[in-house]
PDB file of C-alpha atoms in Angstrom:
ATOM      1  CA  UNK A 344     104.768 129.751 125.361  1.00 61.00           C
ATOM      2  CA  UNK A 345     106.922 130.908 128.264  1.00 74.00           C
ATOM      3  CA  UNK A 346     109.578 132.982 126.505  1.00 81.00           C
ATOM      4  CA  UNK A 347     108.810 134.658 123.171  1.00 88.00           C
ATOM      5  CA  UNK A 348     112.459 135.650 122.775  1.00 88.00           C
ATOM      6  CA  UNK A 349     113.111 131.987 122.026  1.00 87.00           C
ATOM      7  CA  UNK A 350     110.535 132.045 119.220  1.00 89.00           C
ATOM      8  CA  UNK A 351     112.186 135.167 117.784  1.00 90.00           C
ATOM      9  CA  UNK A 352     115.534 133.353 117.845  1.00 91.00           C
ATOM     10  CA  UNK A 353     114.051 130.288 116.128  1.00 92.00           C
ATOM     11  CA  UNK A 354     112.403 132.353 113.382  1.00 93.00           C
ATOM     12  CA  UNK A 355     115.729 134.087 112.763  1.00 93.00           C
ATOM     13  CA  UNK A 356     117.578 130.772 112.645  1.00 95.00           C
ATOM     14  CA  UNK A 357     115.062 129.201 110.264  1.00 96.00           C
ATOM     15  CA  UNK A 358     115.291 132.279 108.015  1.00 95.00           C
ATOM     16  CA  UNK A 359     119.056 131.872 107.936  1.00 96.00           C
ATOM     17  CA  UNK A 360     118.904 128.106 107.317  1.00 97.00           C
ATOM     18  CA  UNK A 361     116.430 128.572 104.440  1.00 97.00           C
ATOM     19  CA  UNK A 362     117.824 131.771 102.895  1.00 96.00           C
ATOM     20  CA  UNK A 363     118.031 130.151  99.412  1.00 95.00           C
ATOM     21  CA  UNK A 364     114.384 129.049  99.484  1.00 94.00           C
ATOM     22  CA  UNK A 365     113.342 132.479 100.777  1.00 94.00           C
ATOM     23  CA  UNK A 366     115.308 134.203  97.990  1.00 95.00           C
ATOM     24  CA  UNK A 367     113.467 132.049  95.411  1.00 93.00           C
ATOM     25  CA  UNK A 368     110.090 132.989  96.931  1.00 91.00           C
ATOM     26  CA  UNK A 369     109.235 129.377  97.790  1.00 91.00           C
ATOM     27  CA  UNK A 370     109.289 129.609 101.559  1.00 95.00           C
ATOM     28  CA  UNK A 371     109.012 132.317 104.225  1.00 95.00           C
ATOM     29  CA  UNK A 372     109.202 132.767 107.955  1.00 95.00           C
ATOM     30  CA  UNK A 373     107.727 135.838 109.674  1.00 94.00           C
ATOM     31  CA  UNK A 374     110.205 138.633 110.305  1.00 91.00           C
ATOM     32  CA  UNK A 375     110.393 139.803 113.911  1.00 88.00           C
ATOM     33  CA  UNK A 376     110.830 143.420 115.006  1.00 86.00           C
ATOM     34  CA  UNK A 377     113.920 143.387 117.289  1.00 82.00           C
ATOM     35  CA  UNK A 378     112.930 146.530 119.180  1.00 81.00           C
ATOM     36  CA  UNK A 379     109.461 145.164 119.888  1.00 78.00           C
ATOM     37  CA  UNK A 380     109.954 141.797 121.500  1.00 77.00           C
ATOM     38  CA  UNK A 381     110.568 140.543 124.996  1.00 81.00           C
ATOM     39  CA  UNK A 382     109.827 137.378 126.945  1.00 81.00           C
ATOM     40  CA  UNK A 383     106.114 138.185 126.822  1.00 84.00           C
ATOM     41  CA  UNK A 384     105.696 140.271 123.629  1.00 84.00           C
ATOM     42  CA  UNK A 385     106.551 139.392 120.029  1.00 83.00           C
ATOM     43  CA  UNK A 386     105.710 141.524 116.969  1.00 85.00           C
ATOM     44  CA  UNK A 387     106.036 139.794 113.586  1.00 85.00           C
ATOM     45  CA  UNK A 388     105.505 140.769 109.962  1.00 87.00           C
ATOM     46  CA  UNK A 389     102.023 140.305 108.480  1.00 89.00           C
ATOM     47  CA  UNK A 390     101.485 137.113 106.470  1.00 88.00           C
ATOM     48  CA  UNK A 391      99.097 137.038 103.514  1.00 89.00           C
ATOM     49  CA  UNK A 392      97.334 133.799 102.668  1.00 88.00           C
ATOM     50  CA  UNK A 393      95.486 131.095 104.526  1.00 88.00           C
ATOM     51  CA  UNK A 394      96.116 127.798 106.249  1.00 89.00           C
ATOM     52  CA  UNK A 395      97.046 124.923 103.944  1.00 87.00           C
ATOM     53  CA  UNK A 396      94.384 122.877 105.720  1.00 82.00           C
ATOM     54  CA  UNK A 397      91.801 124.946 103.810  1.00 76.00           C
ATOM     55  CA  UNK A 398      93.598 124.325 100.526  1.00 71.00           C
ATOM     56  CA  UNK A 399      93.698 120.566 101.173  1.00 70.00           C
ATOM     57  CA  UNK A 400      90.287 120.355 102.841  1.00 60.00           C
ATOM     58  CA  UNK A 401      88.796 118.168 100.105  1.00 56.00           C
ATOM     59  CA  UNK A 402      91.704 115.726  99.876  1.00 51.00           C
ATOM     60  CA  UNK A 403      90.066 113.108 102.062  1.00 51.00           C
ATOM     61  CA  UNK A 404      91.618 110.468 104.266  1.00 52.00           C
ATOM     62  CA  UNK A 405      94.529 108.752 102.541  1.00 49.00           C
ATOM     63  CA  UNK A 406      95.682 108.405  98.961  1.00 45.00           C
ATOM     64  CA  UNK A 407      92.778 106.280  97.671  1.00 45.00           C
ATOM     65  CA  UNK A 408      90.301 109.099  98.242  1.00 45.00           C
ATOM     66  CA  UNK A 409      92.851 111.533  96.799  1.00 49.00           C
ATOM     67  CA  UNK A 410      93.081 109.540  93.562  1.00 47.00           C
ATOM     68  CA  UNK A 411      89.279 109.544  93.196  1.00 46.00           C
ATOM     69  CA  UNK A 412      89.256 113.328  93.583  1.00 51.00           C
ATOM     70  CA  UNK A 413      91.703 113.802  90.705  1.00 52.00           C
ATOM     71  CA  UNK A 414      88.844 113.670  88.219  1.00 51.00           C
ATOM     72  CA  UNK A 415      86.917 116.384  90.107  1.00 57.00           C
ATOM     73  CA  UNK A 416      89.549 119.109  90.376  1.00 63.00           C
ATOM     74  CA  UNK A 417      91.474 121.239  87.921  1.00 75.00           C
ATOM     75  CA  UNK A 418      95.000 120.382  86.825  1.00 79.00           C
ATOM     76  CA  UNK A 419      96.143 123.731  88.229  1.00 80.00           C
ATOM     77  CA  UNK A 420      94.804 122.839  91.692  1.00 79.00           C
ATOM     78  CA  UNK A 421      96.457 119.410  91.483  1.00 79.00           C
ATOM     79  CA  UNK A 422      99.751 121.052  90.503  1.00 82.00           C
ATOM     80  CA  UNK A 423      99.532 123.595  93.357  1.00 85.00           C
ATOM     81  CA  UNK A 424      98.817 120.892  95.916  1.00 84.00           C
ATOM     82  CA  UNK A 425     101.729 118.811  94.659  1.00 85.00           C
ATOM     83  CA  UNK A 426     104.075 121.806  94.850  1.00 89.00           C
ATOM     84  CA  UNK A 427     102.954 122.618  98.384  1.00 90.00           C
ATOM     85  CA  UNK A 428     103.467 119.011  99.509  1.00 88.00           C
ATOM     86  CA  UNK A 429     106.919 118.828  97.878  1.00 90.00           C
ATOM     87  CA  UNK A 430     108.024 122.136  99.414  1.00 93.00           C
ATOM     88  CA  UNK A 431     106.898 121.124 102.906  1.00 92.00           C
ATOM     89  CA  UNK A 432     108.468 117.662 102.577  1.00 90.00           C
ATOM     90  CA  UNK A 433     111.747 119.150 101.314  1.00 92.00           C
ATOM     91  CA  UNK A 434     111.780 121.675 104.150  1.00 95.00           C
ATOM     92  CA  UNK A 435     111.224 118.948 106.746  1.00 92.00           C
ATOM     93  CA  UNK A 436     113.999 116.782 105.321  1.00 90.00           C
ATOM     94  CA  UNK A 437     116.397 119.750 105.400  1.00 95.00           C
ATOM     95  CA  UNK A 438     115.399 120.493 108.987  1.00 95.00           C
ATOM     96  CA  UNK A 439     115.986 116.849 109.949  1.00 89.00           C
ATOM     97  CA  UNK A 440     119.019 115.900 107.877  1.00 89.00           C
ATOM     98  CA  UNK A 441     120.874 119.093 107.004  1.00 93.00           C
ATOM     99  CA  UNK A 442     120.272 121.446 109.931  1.00 96.00           C
ATOM    100  CA  UNK A 443     119.264 119.180 112.836  1.00 95.00           C
ATOM    101  CA  UNK A 444     116.944 121.980 113.931  1.00 96.00           C
ATOM    102  CA  UNK A 445     113.275 121.089 113.588  1.00 95.00           C
ATOM    103  CA  UNK A 446     110.017 122.975 113.991  1.00 95.00           C
ATOM    104  CA  UNK A 447     108.344 121.254 116.929  1.00 92.00           C
ATOM    105  CA  UNK A 448     104.710 122.128 116.177  1.00 92.00           C
ATOM    106  CA  UNK A 449     104.363 121.755 112.429  1.00 91.00           C
ATOM    107  CA  UNK A 450     100.689 121.212 111.633  1.00 91.00           C
ATOM    108  CA  UNK A 451      98.424 122.631 108.925  1.00 88.00           C
ATOM    109  CA  UNK A 452      97.366 125.589 111.070  1.00 89.00           C
ATOM    110  CA  UNK A 453     100.996 126.739 111.240  1.00 92.00           C
ATOM    111  CA  UNK A 454     101.577 126.537 107.477  1.00 93.00           C
ATOM    112  CA  UNK A 455     100.151 129.411 105.397  1.00 94.00           C
ATOM    113  CA  UNK A 456      99.863 129.366 101.596  1.00 92.00           C
ATOM    114  CA  UNK A 457      99.539 132.454  99.419  1.00 91.00           C
ATOM    115  CA  UNK A 458      97.735 131.498  96.193  1.00 87.00           C
ATOM    116  CA  UNK A 459      98.857 134.689  94.406  1.00 89.00           C
ATOM    117  CA  UNK A 460     102.584 134.352  95.076  1.00 89.00           C
ATOM    118  CA  UNK A 461     102.509 130.539  95.502  1.00 88.00           C
ATOM    119  CA  UNK A 462     104.674 130.946  98.597  1.00 91.00           C
ATOM    120  CA  UNK A 463     104.502 129.081 101.895  1.00 94.00           C
ATOM    121  CA  UNK A 464     105.030 130.713 105.282  1.00 95.00           C
ATOM    122  CA  UNK A 465     105.802 128.716 108.408  1.00 95.00           C
ATOM    123  CA  UNK A 466     104.378 130.154 111.641  1.00 93.00           C
ATOM    124  CA  UNK A 467     104.692 129.586 115.395  1.00 91.00           C
ATOM    125  CA  UNK A 468     108.312 128.520 115.841  1.00 91.00           C
ATOM    126  CA  UNK A 469     108.194 128.583 119.625  1.00 88.00           C
ATOM    127  CA  UNK A 470     108.818 124.847 119.923  1.00 91.00           C
ATOM    128  CA  UNK A 471     111.902 123.393 118.248  1.00 93.00           C
ATOM    129  CA  UNK A 472     114.017 120.304 118.696  1.00 92.00           C
ATOM    130  CA  UNK A 473     117.301 118.742 117.678  1.00 93.00           C
ATOM    131  CA  UNK A 474     118.476 115.151 117.703  1.00 91.00           C
ATOM    132  CA  UNK A 475     121.268 114.553 120.200  1.00 92.00           C
ATOM    133  CA  UNK A 476     124.486 112.840 119.111  1.00 92.00           C
ATOM    134  CA  UNK A 477     123.444 109.901 121.268  1.00 93.00           C
ATOM    135  CA  UNK A 478     120.286 109.402 119.194  1.00 94.00           C
ATOM    136  CA  UNK A 479     121.583 110.394 115.731  1.00 92.00           C
ATOM    137  CA  UNK A 480     122.096 106.779 114.610  1.00 93.00           C
ATOM    138  CA  UNK A 481     118.703 105.696 115.907  1.00 95.00           C
ATOM    139  CA  UNK A 482     117.086 108.621 114.110  1.00 92.00           C
ATOM    140  CA  UNK A 483     118.748 107.510 110.848  1.00 91.00           C
ATOM    141  CA  UNK A 484     117.347 104.018 111.427  1.00 94.00           C
ATOM    142  CA  UNK A 485     113.918 105.530 112.071  1.00 93.00           C
ATOM    143  CA  UNK A 486     114.016 107.398 108.726  1.00 89.00           C
ATOM    144  CA  UNK A 487     115.171 104.222 106.967  1.00 90.00           C
ATOM    145  CA  UNK A 488     112.201 102.373 108.474  1.00 92.00           C
ATOM    146  CA  UNK A 489     109.816 105.120 107.317  1.00 88.00           C
ATOM    147  CA  UNK A 490     111.189 105.074 103.766  1.00 85.00           C
ATOM    148  CA  UNK A 491     110.857 101.309 103.481  1.00 87.00           C
ATOM    149  CA  UNK A 492     107.629 100.885 105.427  1.00 88.00           C
ATOM    150  CA  UNK A 493     109.279  98.733 108.113  1.00 91.00           C
ATOM    151  CA  UNK A 494     107.017  99.078 111.166  1.00 93.00           C
ATOM    152  CA  UNK A 495     109.332  96.979 113.331  1.00 94.00           C
ATOM    153  CA  UNK A 496     112.357  99.137 112.519  1.00 96.00           C
ATOM    154  CA  UNK A 497     110.345 102.305 113.201  1.00 95.00           C
ATOM    155  CA  UNK A 498     109.134 100.973 116.559  1.00 95.00           C
ATOM    156  CA  UNK A 499     112.574  99.772 117.664  1.00 95.00           C
ATOM    157  CA  UNK A 500     114.282 103.045 116.788  1.00 96.00           C
ATOM    158  CA  UNK A 501     111.603 105.104 118.564  1.00 94.00           C
ATOM    159  CA  UNK A 502     111.998 103.002 121.695  1.00 94.00           C
ATOM    160  CA  UNK A 503     115.772 103.493 121.614  1.00 93.00           C
ATOM    161  CA  UNK A 504     115.279 107.275 121.407  1.00 93.00           C
ATOM    162  CA  UNK A 505     112.806 107.292 124.305  1.00 91.00           C
ATOM    163  CA  UNK A 506     114.351 109.185 127.220  1.00 86.00           C
ATOM    164  CA  UNK A 507     111.307 108.579 129.411  1.00 86.00           C
ATOM    165  CA  UNK A 508     110.371 105.643 131.574  1.00 88.00           C
ATOM    166  CA  UNK A 509     110.234 102.565 129.284  1.00 83.00           C
ATOM    167  CA  UNK A 510     107.798 100.918 131.700  1.00 85.00           C
ATOM    168  CA  UNK A 511     105.205 103.572 130.829  1.00 89.00           C
ATOM    169  CA  UNK A 512     105.257 102.710 127.113  1.00 89.00           C
ATOM    170  CA  UNK A 513     102.246 100.649 126.082  1.00 91.00           C
ATOM    171  CA  UNK A 514     104.280  98.518 123.692  1.00 90.00           C
ATOM    172  CA  UNK A 515     101.418  96.586 122.109  1.00 93.00           C
ATOM    173  CA  UNK A 516      99.459  99.784 121.415  1.00 94.00           C
ATOM    174  CA  UNK A 517     102.565 101.521 120.033  1.00 94.00           C
ATOM    175  CA  UNK A 518     103.341  98.627 117.669  1.00 94.00           C
ATOM    176  CA  UNK A 519      99.728  98.435 116.492  1.00 94.00           C
ATOM    177  CA  UNK A 520      99.523 102.202 115.910  1.00 94.00           C
ATOM    178  CA  UNK A 521     102.746 102.219 113.880  1.00 94.00           C
ATOM    179  CA  UNK A 522     101.671  99.185 111.832  1.00 93.00           C
ATOM    180  CA  UNK A 523      98.334 100.902 111.094  1.00 92.00           C
ATOM    181  CA  UNK A 524     100.092 104.130 110.040  1.00 90.00           C
ATOM    182  CA  UNK A 525     102.511 102.260 107.783  1.00 90.00           C
ATOM    183  CA  UNK A 526      99.669 100.255 106.207  1.00 87.00           C
ATOM    184  CA  UNK A 527      97.682 103.433 105.634  1.00 85.00           C
ATOM    185  CA  UNK A 528     100.444 105.137 103.636  1.00 82.00           C
ATOM    186  CA  UNK A 529     102.682 102.350 102.302  1.00 83.00           C
ATOM    187  CA  UNK A 530     101.799  99.217 100.322  1.00 81.00           C
ATOM    188  CA  UNK A 531     103.222  95.809 101.233  1.00 78.00           C
ATOM    189  CA  UNK A 532     105.762  96.102  98.416  1.00 80.00           C
ATOM    190  CA  UNK A 533     107.204  99.248 100.049  1.00 75.00           C
ATOM    191  CA  UNK A 534     105.767 101.711  97.523  1.00 79.00           C
ATOM    192  CA  UNK A 535     103.222 104.418  98.197  1.00 78.00           C
ATOM    193  CA  UNK A 536      99.585 103.881  97.218  1.00 75.00           C
ATOM    194  CA  UNK A 537     100.302 105.865  94.056  1.00 77.00           C
ATOM    195  CA  UNK A 538     102.876 103.222  93.022  1.00 80.00           C
ATOM    196  CA  UNK A 539     105.864 105.531  93.561  1.00 79.00           C
ATOM    197  CA  UNK A 540     108.701 105.187  96.111  1.00 77.00           C
ATOM    198  CA  UNK A 541     107.916 106.798  99.454  1.00 74.00           C
ATOM    199  CA  UNK A 542     111.370 108.421  99.755  1.00 72.00           C
TER     200      UNK A 542
END
């Protein structure tokens, strides 16, 4: 992180973009202290809770293992996990489709869950991104490919959005990795492993 003022700006912008979700208590972003930040110092509000990776630790790899676990956990835990997943998915879709301002480092360690308030807090907003007008159509095609499990469409759209040297892309490896990811999460009929539509 080179400039923490940028992270303060991003946290403020996310808070503004998600003011309705914050008002409902579903989602939070740390509040920064304007008088106590600079390029190298950032003071934020305290966040209660723990990483969602701890809450999902026993989920296993993929939906098949998740389905087996359903018999071993309480309905309340299942409901909480489902709510967390839906909130995070909804937030990501709003970042992508509504705001065109995305958190660039969204992993489980940067998502905190408070079991008492059932609220989610997103941390570490120092890296963000937006889709340029040039790539907006390709990004729409990418999302379409994800929703319908079309590995070829996903690969093609990613290549069209690549601003780097196309010669450095290991095309065979990329195609195989995307096919494996699609197969892992989406059945051949385009539905998820739970039998429901992916999008």
